[in-house]
Structures are given as structure tokens and as C-alpha cells.
Coordinates of C-alpha atoms in Angstrom, one line a residue:
M1 CA -76.2 -142.0 -129.4
E2 CA -77.1 -142.4 -132.5
E3 CA -73.9 -141.9 -134.8
N4 CA -74.0 -138.9 -137.2
K5 CA -77.6 -138.0 -136.4
P6 CA -78.0 -134.2 -134.4
L7 CA -79.0 -134.0 -131.0
V8 CA -82.1 -132.8 -130.2
S9 CA -83.5 -130.8 -127.4
F10 CA -87.5 -131.6 -126.6
V11 CA -88.6 -128.5 -124.4
I12 CA -91.7 -129.7 -122.5
N13 CA -93.1 -126.4 -120.5
C14 CA -95.3 -127.0 -117.7
Y15 CA -97.9 -125.5 -115.2
N16 CA -99.6 -128.2 -113.0
G17 CA -99.6 -130.8 -115.5
E18 CA -100.2 -133.8 -113.4
K19 CA -103.7 -134.7 -115.2
Y20 CA -101.8 -135.0 -119.0
L21 CA -98.2 -135.8 -118.2
K22 CA -97.7 -139.5 -118.4
K23 CA -99.4 -139.7 -121.9
C24 CA -97.2 -136.9 -122.8
F25 CA -93.9 -137.9 -121.6
A26 CA -94.5 -141.6 -123.5
S27 CA -95.1 -140.2 -126.4
L28 CA -91.6 -138.8 -126.3
L29 CA -90.1 -141.9 -125.3
N30 CA -91.6 -143.6 -128.1
Q31 CA -90.0 -141.9 -130.5
T32 CA -88.1 -143.7 -133.1
Y33 CA -85.5 -140.8 -133.0
Q34 CA -83.0 -141.6 -129.9
N35 CA -80.5 -138.9 -129.9
W36 CA -82.0 -136.7 -127.5
E37 CA -82.3 -134.5 -124.2
L38 CA -85.3 -133.7 -122.7
I39 CA -85.3 -129.5 -120.8
F40 CA -88.0 -130.0 -118.9
W41 CA -88.8 -126.5 -117.4
D42 CA -91.4 -126.4 -114.3
N43 CA -93.2 -123.1 -114.4
A44 CA -93.5 -122.9 -110.2
S45 CA -96.1 -126.1 -110.1
I46 CA -97.6 -126.6 -107.5
D47 CA -99.6 -130.1 -108.4
K48 CA -97.3 -133.5 -108.7
S49 CA -95.9 -132.6 -112.1
A50 CA -92.4 -132.9 -110.6
E51 CA -93.0 -136.4 -108.6
I52 CA -94.5 -137.7 -112.1
F53 CA -91.1 -136.4 -113.6
N54 CA -88.8 -137.9 -110.9
T55 CA -90.4 -141.8 -111.7
H56 CA -88.2 -141.1 -114.9
K57 CA -84.9 -142.1 -114.5
D58 CA -83.5 -141.4 -117.7
S59 CA -80.4 -139.3 -117.6
R60 CA -81.9 -137.3 -120.8
F61 CA -84.4 -135.9 -118.5
K62 CA -82.8 -132.7 -117.0
Y63 CA -85.6 -130.9 -114.4
F64 CA -85.5 -127.0 -113.9
K65 CA -87.8 -125.2 -112.2
S66 CA -88.9 -120.9 -111.7
K67 CA -89.4 -119.9 -108.0
I68 CA -92.4 -117.8 -109.0
N69 CA -95.1 -118.5 -111.8
V70 CA -93.7 -116.5 -115.4
T71 CA -95.0 -115.7 -118.6
L72 CA -94.9 -118.8 -121.1
G73 CA -92.9 -116.6 -123.0
Q74 CA -90.0 -116.3 -120.5
A75 CA -90.8 -120.1 -119.1
R76 CA -89.7 -121.0 -122.8
A77 CA -86.8 -118.3 -123.3
W78 CA -85.4 -119.8 -120.0
A79 CA -85.9 -123.5 -121.3
V80 CA -84.1 -122.9 -124.9
D81 CA -81.3 -121.4 -123.1
Q82 CA -81.1 -124.9 -121.3
C83 CA -80.6 -126.2 -124.3
N84 CA -77.5 -127.9 -126.1
G85 CA -79.4 -129.4 -129.4
E86 CA -78.6 -128.6 -132.7
Y87 CA -82.4 -128.9 -133.1
I88 CA -85.2 -128.1 -131.2
G89 CA -88.6 -129.3 -130.8
F90 CA -91.2 -128.3 -128.4
L91 CA -94.0 -130.2 -126.6
D92 CA -96.7 -128.9 -124.5
V93 CA -97.8 -131.5 -121.7
D94 CA -101.6 -131.6 -123.1
D95 CA -100.0 -132.2 -126.5
E96 CA -98.6 -135.5 -127.8
W97 CA -96.0 -136.8 -130.9
L98 CA -96.4 -140.1 -132.9
P99 CA -93.1 -142.2 -132.8
S100 CA -91.9 -141.0 -136.2
K101 CA -92.1 -136.8 -135.9
T102 CA -88.9 -136.2 -135.0
E103 CA -87.2 -138.8 -137.7
I104 CA -89.4 -137.5 -140.2
Q105 CA -88.7 -133.9 -139.3
I106 CA -85.5 -133.8 -139.1
S107 CA -84.6 -135.5 -142.4
Q108 CA -86.7 -133.1 -144.2
M109 CA -85.0 -130.4 -142.2
M110 CA -81.8 -132.0 -143.5
S111 CA -82.2 -132.7 -146.6
E112 CA -84.1 -129.4 -147.7
N113 CA -81.3 -127.3 -145.3
T114 CA -83.9 -125.3 -143.2
H115 CA -84.0 -123.7 -139.8
L116 CA -87.8 -124.0 -139.0
S117 CA -90.4 -126.6 -139.6
Y118 CA -93.6 -128.0 -138.6
T119 CA -96.0 -130.7 -139.6
S120 CA -99.9 -131.7 -139.8
I121 CA -101.3 -132.3 -136.7
Y122 CA -104.4 -134.2 -135.4
L123 CA -107.0 -132.5 -133.0
K124 CA -108.3 -134.3 -130.3
I125 CA -111.9 -132.5 -128.4
N126 CA -112.7 -134.2 -125.3
E127 CA -110.1 -137.3 -125.9
K128 CA -111.2 -138.2 -129.4
I129 CA -109.3 -137.3 -132.8
S130 CA -112.5 -135.1 -134.1
S131 CA -110.0 -133.9 -137.6
T132 CA -106.8 -133.1 -139.1
S133 CA -105.4 -129.6 -139.3
I134 CA -103.3 -129.9 -143.1
P135 CA -101.1 -127.0 -143.6
K136 CA -101.9 -124.9 -146.7
Y137 CA -98.9 -124.1 -147.7
N138 CA -95.0 -126.2 -149.0
S139 CA -91.8 -126.0 -148.2
G140 CA -89.7 -122.9 -148.8
Y141 CA -89.4 -119.0 -148.4
L142 CA -92.7 -118.4 -146.4
F143 CA -92.3 -115.3 -144.8
D144 CA -95.0 -113.5 -146.9
K145 CA -97.3 -116.4 -147.0
Q146 CA -97.2 -117.0 -143.1
L147 CA -98.5 -113.1 -142.9
E148 CA -101.0 -113.8 -144.9
R149 CA -102.2 -117.0 -142.7
F150 CA -99.8 -117.8 -139.9
E151 CA -100.2 -121.5 -140.0
I152 CA -97.4 -123.2 -137.5
N153 CA -98.5 -125.3 -134.3
M154 CA -96.4 -124.7 -131.9
P155 CA -96.0 -128.5 -130.9
S156 CA -95.8 -129.5 -134.6
S157 CA -92.6 -126.8 -134.8
M158 CA -88.6 -127.6 -134.6
I159 CA -86.0 -125.1 -135.2
K160 CA -82.6 -125.0 -135.7
T161 CA -80.3 -123.8 -133.2
E162 CA -78.4 -121.9 -135.7
A163 CA -81.2 -119.5 -136.6
L164 CA -81.4 -118.0 -133.1
K165 CA -78.2 -117.6 -132.7
A166 CA -77.1 -116.0 -136.0
L167 CA -80.3 -113.5 -135.5
N168 CA -79.7 -113.2 -131.9
I169 CA -83.5 -114.2 -131.0
N170 CA -85.3 -116.5 -128.6
F171 CA -88.5 -116.3 -126.9
D172 CA -89.5 -112.4 -126.0
P173 CA -90.5 -112.6 -122.5
R174 CA -92.6 -109.4 -122.8
I175 CA -94.9 -111.3 -125.4
V176 CA -98.2 -112.6 -123.4
A177 CA -100.3 -114.0 -125.8
S178 CA -98.3 -114.5 -129.0
E179 CA -94.6 -115.7 -128.3
E180 CA -94.6 -118.2 -130.7
F181 CA -95.6 -116.1 -133.9
D182 CA -92.7 -113.5 -132.8
L183 CA -90.0 -116.0 -132.8
F184 CA -91.1 -117.4 -135.9
M185 CA -92.0 -115.0 -138.3
Q186 CA -88.4 -113.3 -137.5
I187 CA -86.9 -116.7 -138.4
A188 CA -89.2 -116.8 -141.5
A189 CA -88.1 -113.5 -142.3
K190 CA -84.3 -114.7 -142.7
Y191 CA -84.9 -118.7 -143.4
K192 CA -86.8 -121.5 -145.6
I193 CA -89.2 -123.6 -144.0
S194 CA -90.2 -127.3 -144.2
V195 CA -93.7 -128.6 -144.5
I196 CA -94.5 -131.6 -143.7
K197 CA -98.3 -132.4 -144.8
Q198 CA -98.1 -135.7 -142.4
P199 CA -100.2 -135.5 -139.3
L200 CA -97.3 -135.9 -136.4
C201 CA -98.9 -134.5 -133.4
I202 CA -101.6 -134.6 -131.2
Y203 CA -103.3 -130.8 -130.2
R204 CA -105.6 -130.8 -127.7
V205 CA -108.5 -128.0 -128.1
S206 CA -109.1 -126.5 -125.7
N207 CA -113.0 -125.6 -125.1
G208 CA -112.3 -122.0 -122.8
S209 CA -112.0 -118.6 -124.7
L210 CA -109.8 -115.9 -124.5
T211 CA -110.2 -113.7 -121.7
N212 CA -110.4 -109.7 -122.3
L213 CA -107.3 -109.3 -120.8
S214 CA -105.6 -112.3 -123.3
V215 CA -107.3 -110.3 -126.2
E216 CA -106.1 -106.9 -124.9
H217 CA -102.3 -108.7 -125.0
R218 CA -103.1 -110.0 -128.5
A219 CA -103.2 -106.0 -129.9
Q220 CA -100.2 -105.7 -128.0
D221 CA -98.4 -108.0 -128.6
K222 CA -98.6 -107.7 -132.3
K223 CA -98.0 -104.4 -132.6
Y224 CA -94.8 -104.6 -130.8
T225 CA -93.6 -107.9 -133.0
F226 CA -94.7 -105.6 -136.1
E227 CA -92.4 -103.2 -134.9
K228 CA -89.3 -105.9 -134.3
L229 CA -90.3 -106.6 -138.3
E230 CA -89.6 -103.4 -139.7
N231 CA -86.5 -102.4 -137.5
N232 CA -85.0 -105.7 -138.1
Y233 CA -86.4 -106.9 -141.4
A234 CA -87.3 -103.6 -143.1
E235 CA -86.4 -105.4 -146.7
Q236 CA -88.5 -108.2 -146.3
V237 CA -91.1 -106.0 -144.8
L238 CA -90.8 -103.8 -147.9
K239 CA -90.7 -106.5 -150.6
Y240 CA -93.7 -108.2 -149.4
K241 CA -96.0 -104.7 -148.7
K242 CA -99.4 -105.8 -149.6
S243 CA -99.0 -109.2 -147.4
Y244 CA -97.1 -106.8 -144.3
L245 CA -100.3 -104.1 -144.5
K246 CA -103.2 -106.8 -144.5
A247 CA -101.4 -108.7 -141.3
K248 CA -100.5 -105.9 -139.8
A249 CA -104.6 -104.4 -139.6
K250 CA -104.5 -107.5 -137.1
I251 CA -103.7 -105.2 -134.5
S252 CA -107.2 -102.6 -135.0
Y253 CA -108.8 -106.2 -135.2
Y254 CA -107.6 -107.3 -131.6
E255 CA -107.9 -103.8 -130.2
F256 CA -112.0 -103.8 -132.0
Q257 CA -112.0 -106.9 -130.1
Y258 CA -111.0 -106.2 -126.5
F259 CA -112.9 -102.9 -127.0
Y260 CA -116.0 -104.5 -128.1
S261 CA -115.6 -107.5 -125.5
I262 CA -115.8 -104.8 -122.6
E263 CA -118.7 -103.4 -124.0
N264 CA -116.8 -99.9 -125.3
Y265 CA -118.6 -100.1 -128.8
S266 CA -117.9 -96.7 -129.7
I267 CA -114.3 -96.8 -129.9
A268 CA -114.7 -100.6 -130.9
K269 CA -116.4 -99.4 -134.2
K270 CA -113.4 -97.0 -134.4
K271 CA -110.3 -99.3 -134.6
L272 CA -112.5 -101.7 -136.8
K273 CA -112.7 -98.9 -139.5
K274 CA -109.7 -97.9 -139.7
V275 CA -109.4 -101.2 -141.7
F276 CA -112.7 -101.0 -143.5
F277 CA -110.8 -101.6 -146.8
I278 CA -108.2 -103.9 -145.8
D279 CA -110.1 -107.3 -145.8
F280 CA -113.5 -107.8 -146.7
R281 CA -114.3 -110.1 -143.3
Y282 CA -113.7 -106.7 -141.4
S283 CA -116.1 -104.7 -143.4
L284 CA -118.6 -107.3 -143.0
I285 CA -118.1 -107.3 -139.6
F286 CA -118.5 -103.5 -139.4
I287 CA -121.4 -103.5 -141.7
S288 CA -123.1 -106.0 -139.4
L289 CA -122.7 -104.1 -136.0
Y290 CA -124.9 -101.8 -137.5
I291 CA -127.5 -104.4 -139.0
Y292 CA -127.6 -106.8 -136.2
P293 CA -125.4 -105.9 -133.4
K294 CA -125.6 -109.2 -131.6
L295 CA -124.4 -111.4 -134.3
Y296 CA -120.6 -110.9 -133.6
K297 CA -120.9 -111.7 -130.2
N298 CA -122.2 -115.2 -131.3
I299 CA -119.1 -115.3 -133.6
L300 CA -116.8 -114.6 -131.2
K301 CA -118.2 -117.7 -129.2
L302 CA -117.6 -119.4 -132.3
Y303 CA -114.3 -119.3 -132.9
D304 CA -113.6 -119.1 -128.9
G305 CA -112.2 -115.4 -129.3
R306 CA -109.3 -116.7 -131.2
G307 CA -109.9 -114.0 -134.1
I308 CA -109.3 -113.6 -137.9

């Protein structure tokens, strides 16, 4: 155990991850920071994920398994409950960390006294690094900035466990499509964030688009999260009212996406009309629906259904 270095819990949530699991574990074992434990949560996999895990005899590897497959939010929450570390980092099975990630992240969080951090990432498509996603913001109090543009990529994130205990929060099992937004925005409402411009992880970009059900859940999830922010962090919401209202408009936008995707164009237009004047992009989409209705279908394909 490294002296004077806090224990870090690495959380890996896995559901049938055998294809990428060896690379994922290798990137973890290659970390220059050595005082860590792995909380591996198997979300009722039916492939060889458990067998691959069991090839590692490292005492830091700790295995847990759900009896049934649950939402990612629930699985993440159960995994976090098992963490003993002062800090928690998250690594999905199809992503990888660069060797210095934990070392750099812990050092910066401790020096800046922050409770959440994230880094630049390399984007991997079809087994090749295609580009680098660099955060727009610098370290500091970023609640309003993250409302305007949420840019925290899950595998690049690290949280200080103290924040979860102080706010009495965890990943919410009721959230289906944006559990990280829900948790991180609550931390951002109260604490400063460290932003590391150096790329320290590799994020695999999926070619698959969101299903209609996922789009529907995004609206429901956002509505639920904003209710939490209004009820529990009213001071911050009022302080950054303009940014908050603009961010909240995404609820109507996601509702528009859902109804558009199921070809209920009448209700879709009504949802988008509600936020016509809040963001010029919504205005342009609304107008385009009358000028060239097929245009937005092409936009949906281009952006994989993820939205603005």
C-alpha cells in the first residue's frame, strides 16, 4: 500500500462484457497509482465475464453479481455502496484508461480541493482513435456551465466519496438514460470541479442510435432531475436562472424527439413550440419542419438520436 495516498475505488459495471473485458482490466492494472480496489459489478451477465474476472488473483479485485439484470443506475448505486475508497472512479467495460489517469486525477483533486473531476478523452470508432474531445471549461465552480453544456464523460470522471455522504446521494435507480447527469449535477451544485485537459481515457463510440424508448426516458429523467435541483438546490437554481431555464428546455426538446420518432408530428410540434424562443436551434428545427420535414430525420441520424 502506498503511504499517504488515499484508497481509490474503481467501479466497473458489466453486462455481457467479455469482448472488451481483458483490455479493460489491463488498463486498470497498468495504472501507475497502486492504492486501489476494484468493485466489479456483474449485472446478471450470461457470457464469460465472470470467468475472465476469475483469471485475476489480485486481492484488490472484488466481485459482486446481481440476481437479475437491473438498470445501469441501480447497478451503479449498488456498486458504489460497496466502495471503501476516499475517491471513486468509473470504468465501463468497453472503455480504457491511460496509465497515468488515476495518479494525475487524484493529485489535481487534492491540490484543488475538489469533489468531482473529469478529463479529456480519446474517441475510438471501429478500433481506431478518431478524435479527441477536450473540455471547454476550466476548473472551478461549474454548476451553471454544466447546465449550459454538460461535458462530463463517465469513464473520465472521479468523485470524492465525501460529497455523496454529505449530500446523501447516489446514482438513482429510477433514472434510466442519464444517471450520471443526475448525480454529477447535484455534486456540481455544491462543490468545485477539477477539469483536466489532458486525454486520460479512451471512450468507445457506439454506432447504434437510441431507441424510441430511450428518447422517451431522457425526457422523463431530465424532468425528475430538475425537480431534485429545484427542491434541494434552490439557491443555486435562482442564482443561475437563465442557464437553468435554458437547460430545462431540453425536457420539451426530448419530448419532441420522442413524439417525432413515433411519427406523432402534431404533438411533437407542440412540444417544440414551447421552447421556440429559448434557443435558436429549437427555432431552426421548428421552422425546418414546415419547410423540409425530412430534414430533421437526417439530423437525428447524424447525431445518433442524442439530441442537442
